[in-house]
Amino acid sequence: MQDQTLHSLLKEMTLDEKVAQLMQLATPFFEGSNEQGEITGPMAEMGVTKDTVRNCGSVLGASGAKEVRAIQEAHLKSNRLGIPLLIMADIVHGFKTIFPVPLAIGCSWDLKLAERSAEIAAYEASVSGVHVTFAPMVDLVRDPRWGRVMESTGEDPYLNSEFARAFVRGFQGKDLTSDTNRVAACVKHFAAYGAAEGGRDYNTVDMSERQLREMYLPAYKAALDEGCEMVMTAFNTVEGIPASGNKRLMRELLRTEWGFDGILISDWGAVKELIPHGVAADEREAAAKAFAAGVDIEMMTVCYVNHLKELIVNNEVSEELLDEAVLRILALKKKLGLFENPHRGTDEHGEHEVIMSEPHRAVAKKLAAKSCVLLKNNNVLPLQSGKKVALIGPFAQSGDILGPWSWKGSREVAVQLYDGLKGRMTSDKLSVAKGCGVETGTHEELQEALDIAAHADVLVLALGEKSDMSGEAGSRSDIRLPEVQRELIAAIRRIGKPIVTVLFNGRPLDLRDVAEQSDAIIEAWFPGTEGGHAVADLLLGDVNPSGKLTMSFPHSVGQVPVYYNCFNTGRPQGAPDAQVRYVSQYLDVPNEALYPFGFGLSYTTFHFGEPVLSNPVLKAGESIKISVLVTNTGERQGEETVQLYVRDMAGDVVRPLKELKAFEKAVLAPGETKKIIFSIKEDQLRYYHSDLTFTSDPGTFTVFVGPDSVNVKEATFELVK
Ligand code: BGC
């Protein structure tokens, strides 16, 4: 169908039909759905009529080839013009084969595997009937109290942008029209949802435009530059205006400045939420404001279907804008080939072969192992063969390792840690006990754990958070492990045997106590379907840990936000002339993170040489090379992530102490040395000045190279323009 045909189709549509294209309803509203009910109760209260459903443009949360086919078929019969439905769902880190949560994927620093995980997610989802995924979520995060940090790839704008691109490439492939096993991506949540005050979900966001542009916007922009088809608005306010009614963000920035011509969808119910936000008196005003601001599709509330027509008839909203929005929706349907083949990649037989296939699980296992971060190791890991291991804790035998956004994932088939180890150790060498639940425990559970600990050589504690302790609406003000688990470690510690703690959780935690009491710590996050196999591989030394944190772990919640790319202040701690008291610091905790951005250990050790610059002067239009020799000084093969940071020593506005500019992963055999060469150009040094021009400052820059954001070696160069 040509654009001309879309225009002709639009001409045939009544006002009601056009407005209903902007409506997104959940699966149970549709004929053919397994859960379909009469439109009664809460559904009727929403104000949805049969006509709305008949004319509706898209479905939220449908999947399963048989069901989706039935819904589409029934819809095409009842829709006057035969306009197919778009099927959208949250395929965030896997469809049924669940990969680690995105924050964990971030810690792999492996863009190729991240892309592959999205490709697999798209494949499984597409045979199951899904056309669009509400991913990637690219919100920059600095506050671990916010439960949704697990959906993000972390605190760095450059790394987040690289992952945003990788995920979009994986979901969408090169050509959505011909490749029916890909899905359209919808980047979210526009904008700055990750900056909710106090880490409380849905809370206010207010920041300077400079900070917004420098830190928060790049990853959304990167996703769009990669061709991402859709954008979802955020729940929060930005400069006093809810993002879902924010003209400045949507019409001015996204549409005019960035030239985005894809679909903008509200987050769930966010159009109607303009009322409790206090910027709309009623649903009519909410519809008028959200639509004028640029939201095309309203998700799960009915302000548009109930009021847009009247607003247009009264000339309060222009029909031209409505036509533009409808055309965008029709255009995506066309691009996905739905007019010719409304069932697209949907494939009931394929579903059985594709979903959870061995190759898919193999990628999930590899990515899970690469996403785990070794935070501490006093030579207890890898576990020595022959030692008796007691596996203790609420996550020893738990399938709750998929994370809160694993919609179609099944805990029953997730590989538990005990099962991962059991396949690899003889039964006389492995015992298991729960010790306690995640949040509560009994004396008997503790006693059983102490008993098996008494007969073991090394104690592996599997601790963490339940998946609903993070994710949406999963904010916590105390980010320590729940008390009962802290008591469990303390009791086990008294036995005096080596303790390895494996953590399953969705956010950076306050690990002070855990760090003190453990001889080794593996942060396994929510590692997904293959979690137990992946962690067993690491514990037993078949895989050497290589993950590096992409979000700082604070000493305590009182330090939050703590992030590596912060400013120096006028009174930095540790400066040569610093006073004892009048410096920027806490009296009771350090300023720095307990485990910083970029940090992660290996079973081998790496030595970094001094960075060598090809030229001490960088001229605009040219580049300089920064090389460093990295040597594996240990006894095992290992993978190091070599990180390059830059600091602009005197800017127009204050500049971060370090900014990640590049990284490279290197696999090194024992004793092997590799020369890693980075290249820096002037355009990588640009940022938003006080007048919002995007440019660089001539003068001195420091470059830092190292295995993390703290442990670095440095050199300087001059930028001459
Ligand atoms: C979440 C989105 C999600 C949407 C649809 C919302 O509550 O904030 O991230 O895509 O629901 O499920």
XYZ file of C-alpha atoms and ligand atoms in Angstrom:
733
model
C 0.000 0.000 0.000
C 1.445 3.361 -1.054
C 1.241 6.525 1.033
C -1.330 7.689 -1.460
C -3.453 4.681 -0.567
C -3.103 5.530 3.111
C -4.364 9.025 2.341
C -7.295 7.586 0.420
C -8.025 5.241 3.282
C -7.939 8.185 5.667
C -10.455 10.024 3.505
C -12.882 7.146 3.835
C -12.656 7.136 7.610
C -15.288 8.818 9.744
C -14.232 11.035 12.623
C -15.144 8.261 15.074
C -13.055 5.742 13.167
C -10.083 8.061 13.125
C -10.270 8.820 16.827
C -10.572 5.127 17.672
C -7.289 4.417 15.853
C -5.681 6.440 18.656
C -7.083 4.094 21.283
C -5.121 1.227 22.783
C -7.021 -1.355 24.787
C -5.929 -4.457 26.651
C -6.549 -7.917 25.214
C -9.694 -8.875 27.180
C -11.695 -6.233 25.301
C -11.306 -8.069 22.016
C -13.323 -10.839 20.463
C -11.106 -13.863 20.012
C -9.241 -13.235 23.252
C -9.061 -16.123 25.709
C -9.994 -13.764 28.495
C -12.667 -11.943 26.527
C -15.650 -10.894 28.491
C -18.727 -8.864 27.752
C -17.973 -5.205 28.139
C -19.277 -4.973 31.645
C -18.043 -3.956 35.102
C -14.822 -1.972 35.109
C -14.608 -2.263 31.332
C -17.970 -0.581 30.901
C -17.119 1.966 33.564
C -14.159 2.978 31.451
C -16.687 4.150 28.890
C -15.624 1.712 26.171
C -18.362 0.764 23.734
C -18.505 -2.055 21.201
C -17.982 0.530 18.483
C -14.763 1.705 20.069
C -13.449 -1.834 20.158
C -14.516 -2.451 16.557
C -12.624 0.644 15.409
C -9.776 0.406 17.880
C -6.245 0.799 16.523
C -4.104 -1.355 18.786
C -4.037 -4.019 21.459
C -1.964 -4.057 24.629
C -0.523 -7.283 25.920
C -1.767 -9.923 23.489
C 0.414 -12.873 22.581
C 0.153 -16.509 21.632
C -0.195 -17.264 17.920
C -3.617 -18.877 18.195
C -5.148 -16.124 20.272
C -3.640 -13.258 18.304
C -4.763 -14.816 15.042
C -8.297 -15.163 16.414
C -8.332 -11.556 17.620
C -7.068 -10.215 14.296
C -9.495 -12.326 12.288
C -12.487 -11.278 14.373
C -11.380 -7.666 14.175
C -11.002 -7.669 10.408
C -14.519 -9.027 10.104
C -16.018 -6.332 12.283
C -13.901 -3.330 11.253
C -15.722 -1.565 8.409
C -12.584 -0.708 6.457
C -10.619 -3.830 7.327
C -7.855 -1.960 9.144
C -5.718 -4.488 11.030
C -4.816 -4.162 14.692
C -1.324 -3.446 15.915
C -0.387 -5.903 18.663
C 1.894 -4.369 21.276
C 3.433 -5.883 24.402
C 6.261 -5.468 26.900
C 9.022 -7.725 25.622
C 11.638 -6.124 27.803
C 14.411 -8.684 28.300
C 13.143 -11.738 26.548
C 9.789 -13.227 25.632
C 9.801 -16.725 27.113
C 13.533 -17.264 27.093
C 14.268 -14.634 29.706
C 17.595 -12.847 29.600
C 19.062 -11.005 32.579
C 17.321 -7.747 33.498
C 18.586 -4.779 31.457
C 20.673 -3.395 34.338
C 22.487 -6.722 34.352
C 22.820 -6.763 30.570
C 24.401 -3.325 30.953
C 27.013 -4.855 33.255
C 28.100 -7.195 30.454
C 29.272 -4.170 28.440
C 28.640 -6.541 25.549
C 26.708 -4.739 22.851
C 26.705 -7.659 20.431
C 25.171 -10.048 22.944
C 22.678 -7.387 24.015
C 21.635 -7.012 20.378
C 21.383 -10.777 19.997
C 19.179 -11.010 23.100
C 16.790 -8.452 21.608
C 16.803 -10.302 18.288
C 15.846 -13.536 20.048
C 13.181 -11.752 22.091
C 11.761 -10.332 18.859
C 11.813 -13.736 17.166
C 9.958 -15.485 19.990
C 7.487 -12.609 20.319
C 6.812 -12.311 16.592
C 5.924 -15.963 16.063
C 3.615 -15.476 18.985
C 1.864 -12.618 17.200
C 3.456 -9.490 18.681
C 4.213 -6.548 16.360
C 5.608 -3.889 18.686
C 7.575 -4.111 21.917
C 7.543 -1.437 24.603
C 11.312 -1.454 24.817
C 14.057 -0.425 25.116
C 13.696 1.477 28.350
C 16.638 3.856 28.270
C 16.023 6.121 31.271
C 19.277 7.193 32.909
C 19.295 6.216 36.589
C 21.146 7.465 39.633
C 18.889 6.510 42.495
C 18.787 2.858 43.561
C 15.715 3.494 45.667
C 13.797 3.658 42.393
C 12.639 0.133 41.603
C 12.815 0.614 37.877
C 16.590 0.963 37.777
C 16.592 -2.731 36.863
C 14.981 -1.826 33.515
C 17.726 0.631 32.637
C 21.328 0.034 31.640
C 22.638 2.457 34.240
C 24.030 5.881 35.032
C 26.091 6.757 31.990
C 24.651 8.613 28.985
C 27.192 7.235 26.510
C 26.854 3.605 27.566
C 23.063 3.887 27.751
C 23.050 5.281 24.219
C 25.162 2.411 22.926
C 22.828 -0.122 24.540
C 19.771 1.762 23.257
C 21.133 1.385 19.728
C 22.014 -2.277 20.234
C 18.552 -3.152 21.519
C 16.820 -1.280 18.691
C 18.992 -3.052 16.116
C 18.175 -6.379 17.723
C 14.423 -5.816 17.928
C 13.935 -4.215 14.535
C 16.659 -5.688 12.331
C 17.406 -3.951 9.066
C 14.012 -4.072 7.416
C 10.810 -4.517 9.357
C 8.774 -4.987 6.211
C 10.594 -8.043 4.924
C 11.819 -9.473 8.205
C 8.620 -10.622 9.859
C 10.529 -12.111 12.774
C 11.434 -8.686 14.107
C 9.247 -6.292 16.009
C 9.011 -2.510 16.024
C 10.639 -0.939 19.067
C 9.167 1.756 21.298
C 11.768 3.651 23.314
C 10.619 4.787 26.759
C 9.930 6.666 28.965
C 10.213 10.092 27.415
C 11.612 11.892 29.260
C 13.794 11.706 32.335
C 11.547 9.205 34.144
C 14.678 7.902 35.884
C 15.142 11.128 37.804
C 12.059 10.819 40.045
C 12.651 12.784 43.252
C 13.592 10.623 46.202
C 13.549 7.546 43.984
C 9.785 7.314 44.536
C 8.085 5.984 41.434
C 5.975 8.409 39.379
C 7.339 11.328 41.408
C 8.269 14.809 40.218
C 11.243 15.444 37.954
C 12.643 18.939 37.690
C 16.038 19.752 36.259
C 17.820 22.290 34.113
C 17.448 21.944 30.379
C 21.228 21.625 30.185
C 21.284 18.601 32.446
C 18.311 17.103 30.603
C 20.096 17.454 27.286
C 23.483 16.355 28.490
C 22.584 13.367 30.639
C 19.026 12.229 30.087
C 18.149 12.812 26.438
C 21.076 11.205 24.565
C 19.876 7.612 24.933
C 16.372 8.354 23.606
C 17.969 10.228 20.713
C 20.364 7.347 20.052
C 17.442 4.909 19.852
C 15.704 7.180 17.348
C 18.875 7.641 15.302
C 18.952 3.858 15.059
C 15.460 3.979 13.541
C 13.285 3.186 16.568
C 9.689 3.368 15.363
C 7.877 4.586 18.459
C 8.290 6.629 21.630
C 6.404 6.233 24.913
C 5.849 9.201 27.210
C 6.725 9.148 30.903
C 4.515 9.414 33.988
C 6.543 12.201 35.612
C 6.515 15.948 35.240
C 9.328 17.774 33.483
C 9.676 21.424 34.471
C 6.261 21.430 36.072
C 4.407 19.878 33.152
C 3.580 16.161 33.025
C 5.599 14.555 30.220
C 2.376 13.177 28.731
C 1.004 16.687 28.256
C 4.299 18.416 27.573
C 4.261 20.262 24.259
C 7.801 21.488 24.667
C 9.078 17.908 24.983
C 6.967 16.321 22.300
C 6.050 18.819 19.597
C 9.062 21.111 19.919
C 11.888 18.791 20.857
C 10.904 15.393 19.547
C 9.015 16.359 16.431
C 10.494 19.681 15.317
C 14.051 19.596 16.621
C 14.736 15.867 16.244
C 12.403 15.346 13.283
C 10.776 12.233 14.760
C 7.819 11.201 12.603
C 6.897 7.919 14.268
C 4.130 7.200 16.761
C 4.073 8.673 20.240
C 2.139 6.603 22.744
C 1.226 7.591 26.282
C 2.251 5.354 29.133
C -0.541 3.341 30.774
C -3.283 5.758 31.787
C -0.959 8.765 31.597
C -3.351 10.943 29.577
C -6.024 10.737 32.243
C -3.380 11.272 34.924
C -3.135 14.892 33.786
C -6.144 15.310 36.101
C -4.517 14.156 39.384
C -1.312 15.911 38.304
C -3.475 19.015 38.449
C -3.078 20.358 34.918
C -6.464 19.267 33.580
C -9.834 19.739 35.222
C -11.459 16.743 33.582
C -11.049 14.082 30.893
C -12.010 16.503 28.165
C -9.241 18.892 29.096
C -6.813 16.007 29.569
C -7.604 14.829 26.018
C -7.177 18.330 24.616
C -3.867 18.895 26.383
C -2.274 15.524 25.704
C -3.299 15.627 22.069
C -2.148 19.200 21.522
C 1.137 18.284 23.190
C 1.640 15.413 20.766
C 0.453 12.076 22.204
C -0.886 10.005 19.284
C -2.056 6.847 21.050
C -3.768 6.906 24.433
C -3.016 3.753 26.372
C -5.804 2.278 28.476
C -7.850 5.392 29.267
C -10.589 6.830 27.104
C -10.200 10.586 27.173
C -9.614 10.658 23.404
C -12.456 8.391 22.324
C -14.883 10.187 24.546
C -13.855 13.772 23.804
C -11.633 14.297 20.766
C -14.503 14.272 18.282
C -16.356 16.997 20.132
C -13.133 18.987 20.562
C -12.598 18.825 16.806
C -16.167 19.716 15.948
C -15.860 22.728 18.271
C -12.598 23.702 16.592
C -10.682 23.345 19.830
C -8.434 20.694 18.302
C -7.484 20.662 14.635
C -8.586 17.773 12.445
C -5.329 18.175 10.577
C -3.422 17.096 13.678
C -5.767 14.144 14.066
C -5.140 13.127 10.463
C -1.402 13.312 11.020
C -1.646 11.059 14.076
C -3.857 8.521 12.287
C -1.543 8.495 9.290
C 1.409 7.724 11.532
C -0.449 4.720 12.932
C -1.531 3.522 9.500
C 2.020 3.998 8.248
C 3.439 1.663 10.878
C 0.766 -0.920 10.047
C 1.815 -0.591 6.442
C 5.508 -0.846 7.217
C 4.870 -4.028 9.176
C 3.039 -5.385 6.141
C -0.202 -5.823 8.066
C -2.496 -4.673 5.267
C -1.187 -7.467 3.040
C -0.594 -9.994 5.800
C -2.420 -9.123 9.009
C -0.931 -12.197 10.680
C 2.655 -11.228 9.831
C 5.146 -13.557 11.629
C 2.429 -15.289 13.696
C 3.162 -18.976 13.478
C 1.567 -21.595 15.685
C 3.864 -24.399 14.557
C 6.947 -22.219 14.622
C 6.041 -21.207 18.153
C 6.904 -24.695 19.391
C 10.252 -24.809 17.654
C 11.377 -21.288 18.274
C 10.327 -20.440 21.795
C 12.832 -21.546 24.442
C 14.883 -23.351 21.835
C 18.308 -24.641 22.842
C 20.199 -21.948 20.917
C 18.105 -19.263 22.607
C 18.765 -20.690 26.042
C 22.453 -20.909 25.241
C 22.561 -17.170 24.556
C 20.605 -16.511 27.753
C 23.167 -18.527 29.709
C 26.128 -16.789 28.132
C 24.673 -13.346 28.692
C 23.720 -14.179 32.277
C 27.284 -15.231 33.080
C 28.649 -12.082 31.459
C 26.211 -9.907 33.392
C 27.217 -11.113 36.849
C 29.695 -8.896 38.662
C 32.317 -10.266 41.041
C 32.415 -7.592 43.751
C 34.762 -9.219 46.204
C 36.990 -12.284 46.271
C 39.409 -13.211 49.045
C 40.635 -16.217 47.120
C 37.626 -18.407 47.895
C 36.381 -18.364 44.332
C 36.293 -20.288 42.156
C 35.237 -23.068 44.509
C 37.926 -25.704 44.779
C 36.840 -29.102 43.629
C 36.572 -31.618 46.400
C 35.351 -29.051 48.930
C 31.995 -29.610 50.557
C 29.578 -26.819 49.739
C 26.530 -25.825 51.776
C 24.155 -23.756 49.674
C 21.988 -21.662 51.944
C 19.410 -18.954 51.512
C 16.029 -18.026 50.097
C 17.414 -17.978 46.534
C 19.113 -21.375 46.729
C 16.022 -23.043 45.326
C 13.982 -20.218 43.911
C 12.652 -19.611 40.430
C 12.103 -15.958 41.290
C 15.207 -15.014 39.340
C 13.576 -13.678 36.183
C 12.950 -10.148 37.374
C 9.771 -8.105 37.533
C 9.464 -7.484 33.771
C 9.504 -11.051 32.572
C 5.882 -11.057 31.497
C 5.799 -14.402 29.659
C 8.704 -15.927 31.516
C 7.984 -18.952 33.629
C 9.559 -19.378 37.052
C 8.859 -23.089 36.855
C 11.353 -23.559 34.057
C 13.940 -21.099 35.344
C 17.133 -22.900 36.363
C 17.529 -22.490 40.103
C 20.988 -22.124 41.600
C 20.778 -25.455 43.388
C 19.860 -27.214 40.141
C 22.714 -25.491 38.358
C 25.187 -26.772 40.948
C 23.575 -30.175 41.406
C 24.233 -31.126 37.803
C 27.924 -30.475 38.354
C 28.719 -31.764 41.849
C 28.331 -35.094 43.541
C 25.586 -35.236 46.153
C 28.018 -35.815 49.035
C 29.661 -32.488 48.197
C 26.520 -30.354 48.004
C 23.850 -29.731 50.623
C 21.095 -27.170 50.605
C 18.898 -25.341 53.099
C 16.682 -22.283 52.872
C 17.852 -20.610 56.074
C 14.993 -18.123 55.848
C 12.512 -16.647 53.409
C 13.199 -13.395 51.613
C 11.486 -11.300 54.264
C 10.581 -13.673 57.063
C 12.045 -16.803 58.555
C 11.611 -19.398 61.268
C 13.929 -20.734 63.907
C 13.741 -24.189 62.302
C 14.821 -22.850 58.922
C 17.816 -21.156 60.510
C 18.737 -24.234 62.509
C 18.654 -26.441 59.420
C 21.031 -24.024 57.688
C 23.401 -23.984 60.647
C 23.383 -27.784 60.688
C 24.406 -28.191 57.062
C 26.931 -25.358 57.435
C 28.590 -27.260 60.259
C 29.364 -30.147 57.873
C 30.600 -28.081 54.932
C 33.918 -26.478 53.976
C 32.533 -23.460 52.213
C 29.165 -21.740 52.545
C 27.423 -20.254 49.540
C 24.665 -17.866 50.548
C 22.007 -17.124 47.932
C 20.356 -13.917 49.074
C 18.454 -11.020 47.578
C 15.210 -9.278 46.843
C 11.968 -10.755 45.572
C 11.267 -9.529 42.084
C 8.376 -7.363 43.247
C 10.723 -5.464 45.561
C 11.977 -3.650 42.457
C 10.371 -2.849 39.117
C 7.421 -0.547 38.608
C 6.034 0.826 41.862
C 8.881 -1.018 43.623
C 10.633 1.882 45.352
C 12.378 1.228 48.665
C 13.834 3.715 51.132
C 16.002 1.089 52.827
C 18.109 -0.661 50.237
C 19.792 -3.149 52.524
C 18.902 -6.811 52.331
C 15.798 -7.529 54.401
C 16.579 -7.896 58.104
C 15.997 -11.630 58.279
C 18.652 -12.224 55.623
C 21.113 -9.958 57.420
C 20.497 -12.010 60.530
C 21.063 -15.171 58.552
C 24.491 -14.014 57.358
C 25.448 -12.894 60.844
C 24.487 -16.284 62.301
C 26.308 -18.202 59.564
C 29.355 -15.981 59.940
C 29.737 -17.053 63.541
C 30.521 -20.563 62.306
C 33.779 -19.146 60.987
C 33.868 -20.799 57.570
C 34.422 -19.016 54.247
C 31.276 -17.361 52.927
C 30.476 -16.700 49.288
C 27.425 -14.503 48.844
C 25.473 -14.610 45.601
C 22.937 -11.818 45.254
C 19.725 -11.926 43.228
C 18.210 -8.483 43.102
C 17.076 -5.627 40.890
C 18.968 -2.602 42.216
C 22.304 -1.592 43.719
C 22.026 -2.447 47.405
C 23.690 -1.094 50.513
C 26.084 -4.000 50.988
C 28.252 -2.748 53.842
C 27.346 -5.574 56.209
C 27.332 -8.188 53.488
C 30.769 -7.064 52.309
C 32.179 -7.257 55.797
C 30.810 -10.711 56.429
C 31.473 -12.311 53.050
C 34.752 -13.555 51.647
C 33.404 -13.267 48.146
C 30.368 -11.618 46.550
C 28.821 -12.248 43.160
C 26.125 -9.791 42.091
C 23.962 -12.011 39.901
C 21.011 -9.564 39.545
C 17.930 -11.281 38.147
C 19.824 -13.454 35.675
C 16.852 -14.970 33.812
C 15.870 -18.440 32.663
C 19.412 -19.839 32.651
C 20.459 -18.118 35.864
C 21.312 -21.244 37.868
C 23.543 -22.636 35.120
C 25.316 -19.323 34.590
C 26.039 -18.715 38.263
C 27.178 -22.321 38.731
C 29.635 -21.838 35.861
C 31.069 -18.810 37.632
C 31.207 -20.392 41.081
C 32.949 -23.472 39.738
C 35.328 -21.472 37.589
C 34.214 -22.735 34.177
C 33.532 -19.151 33.261
C 35.695 -16.315 34.505
C 33.627 -13.329 35.714
C 33.901 -10.251 33.513
C 30.877 -8.062 34.390
C 31.404 -4.451 35.414
C 28.878 -2.304 37.243
C 27.051 0.324 35.244
C 25.409 1.828 38.304
C 27.291 2.760 41.482
C 26.615 0.875 44.717
C 26.391 3.371 47.592
C 27.783 2.799 51.063
C 24.413 3.749 52.411
C 21.167 5.165 51.197
C 22.028 8.517 52.802
C 24.623 9.131 50.069
C 22.142 8.687 47.259
C 22.430 9.858 44.549
C 26.016 8.751 44.147
C 27.301 8.456 40.585
C 30.714 8.571 38.994
C 30.163 11.405 36.548
C 29.534 14.029 39.218
C 31.069 17.480 39.616
C 34.028 18.496 41.734
C 32.379 21.298 43.802
C 34.391 24.310 44.929
C 35.517 22.469 48.049
C 36.378 18.968 46.989
C 37.532 16.416 49.487
C 41.192 15.464 49.263
C 42.406 18.588 47.419
C 45.965 19.586 48.428
C 44.735 22.769 50.146
C 41.525 21.269 51.540
C 40.573 22.125 55.087
C 39.628 19.396 57.501
C 36.035 20.392 57.958
C 34.843 22.862 55.347
C 34.866 20.525 52.383
C 32.011 18.833 50.589
C 31.616 15.610 52.529
C 29.563 13.625 55.009
C 30.748 13.361 58.569
C 29.731 9.726 58.773
C 30.209 8.072 55.370
C 32.641 8.479 52.478
C 31.645 10.484 49.411
C 32.526 7.679 47.035
C 30.510 4.642 46.109
C 31.225 1.371 47.900
C 31.505 -0.264 44.470
C 31.919 2.299 41.714
C 30.770 2.499 38.128
C 32.841 0.260 35.873
C 33.992 -1.959 38.732
C 34.112 -5.740 38.635
C 36.752 -8.345 39.453
C 37.980 -11.398 37.588
C 39.591 -14.668 38.668
C 42.714 -13.391 36.991
C 44.481 -10.030 37.420
C 45.271 -7.387 34.842
C 48.012 -4.810 34.804
C 47.485 -1.503 33.022
C 50.411 0.458 31.628
C 50.533 4.249 31.413
C 48.377 5.758 28.678
C 50.464 7.012 25.768
C 49.159 9.795 23.529
C 50.030 10.017 19.847
C 50.106 13.789 20.179
C 49.823 16.131 23.175
C 47.720 18.480 21.056
C 44.341 17.717 19.520
C 43.219 19.952 16.666
C 39.617 20.239 15.533
C 38.987 17.919 12.619
C 41.852 15.625 13.638
C 42.130 12.841 16.166
C 44.661 11.666 18.697
C 45.341 8.105 19.659
C 45.540 6.944 23.227
C 47.154 3.577 23.690
C 47.605 1.430 26.731
C 49.213 -1.944 27.305
C 47.074 -4.346 29.274
C 48.604 -7.563 30.586
C 46.972 -10.599 32.103
C 49.166 -11.102 35.148
C 47.242 -14.055 36.563
C 46.932 -17.706 35.766
C 43.672 -17.912 33.864
C 42.323 -16.543 30.672
C 40.158 -13.528 31.373
C 38.216 -10.750 29.739
C 38.929 -7.154 30.740
C 36.842 -4.125 29.813
C 39.302 -1.329 29.185
C 37.618 1.981 29.911
C 38.530 5.460 28.675
C 37.333 8.538 30.530
C 37.912 12.225 29.889
C 37.755 15.370 32.016
C 37.529 18.866 30.616
C 39.647 20.777 33.133
C 38.109 24.224 32.604
C 34.755 24.429 30.902
C 32.163 27.087 30.250
C 30.032 25.319 32.852
C 31.232 22.791 35.423
C 32.200 19.483 33.868
C 32.011 15.942 35.281
C 35.072 14.572 37.053
C 35.082 11.804 34.500
C 33.028 11.006 31.438
C 33.149 7.621 29.744
C 34.100 8.152 26.113
C 35.008 4.678 24.905
C 35.646 1.118 26.047
C 37.013 -2.040 24.582
C 36.781 -5.617 25.723
C 39.916 -7.709 25.488
C 40.288 -11.436 26.081
C 43.786 -12.175 27.368
C 45.539 -15.472 27.949
C 47.730 -15.756 31.060
C 50.841 -13.644 30.546
C 49.487 -12.086 27.355
C 49.747 -8.339 26.709
C 47.514 -6.440 24.304
C 47.809 -2.895 23.151
C 44.444 -1.192 23.243
C 44.203 1.882 21.066
C 41.468 4.470 21.456
C 40.934 7.455 19.268
C 39.541 10.806 20.450
C 38.187 13.561 18.241
C 37.045 17.049 19.060
C 33.373 16.248 18.545
C 33.497 13.740 21.421
C 34.402 16.605 23.739
C 31.379 18.758 22.966
C 28.652 19.436 25.452
C 25.865 21.938 26.101
C 27.249 25.275 27.168
C 25.432 27.816 29.331
C 23.715 29.219 26.243
C 22.815 25.642 25.166
C 25.160 25.680 22.198
C 26.739 22.264 21.700
C 30.449 22.843 21.430
C 33.829 22.085 23.020
C 36.287 24.184 25.027
C 39.844 24.735 23.934
C 42.283 23.984 26.735
C 43.455 21.096 28.852
C 41.795 17.694 29.037
C 42.763 14.761 31.202
C 42.303 11.251 29.848
C 42.010 8.318 32.219
C 42.369 4.668 31.308
C 41.625 1.796 33.636
C 39.564 -1.249 34.591
C 36.936 0.917 36.332
C 36.090 4.569 36.954
C 38.345 4.913 40.031
C 41.418 2.793 39.447
C 42.844 4.751 36.500
C 46.079 6.060 34.994
C 46.042 9.451 33.371
C 47.631 11.752 30.809
C 46.733 15.191 29.472
C 46.332 16.857 26.103
C 45.420 20.304 24.848
C 42.501 20.951 22.541
C 43.346 23.689 20.060
C 40.601 25.121 17.880
C 4.818 0.955 32.307
C 5.407 0.853 30.912
C 4.770 -0.281 30.157
C 3.273 -0.097 30.147
C 2.517 -1.138 29.350
C 3.313 0.918 32.291
O 2.782 0.818 33.564
O 5.278 2.141 32.907
O 6.798 0.699 30.982
O 5.287 -0.359 28.866
O 2.805 -0.102 31.485
O 2.528 -2.366 29.964
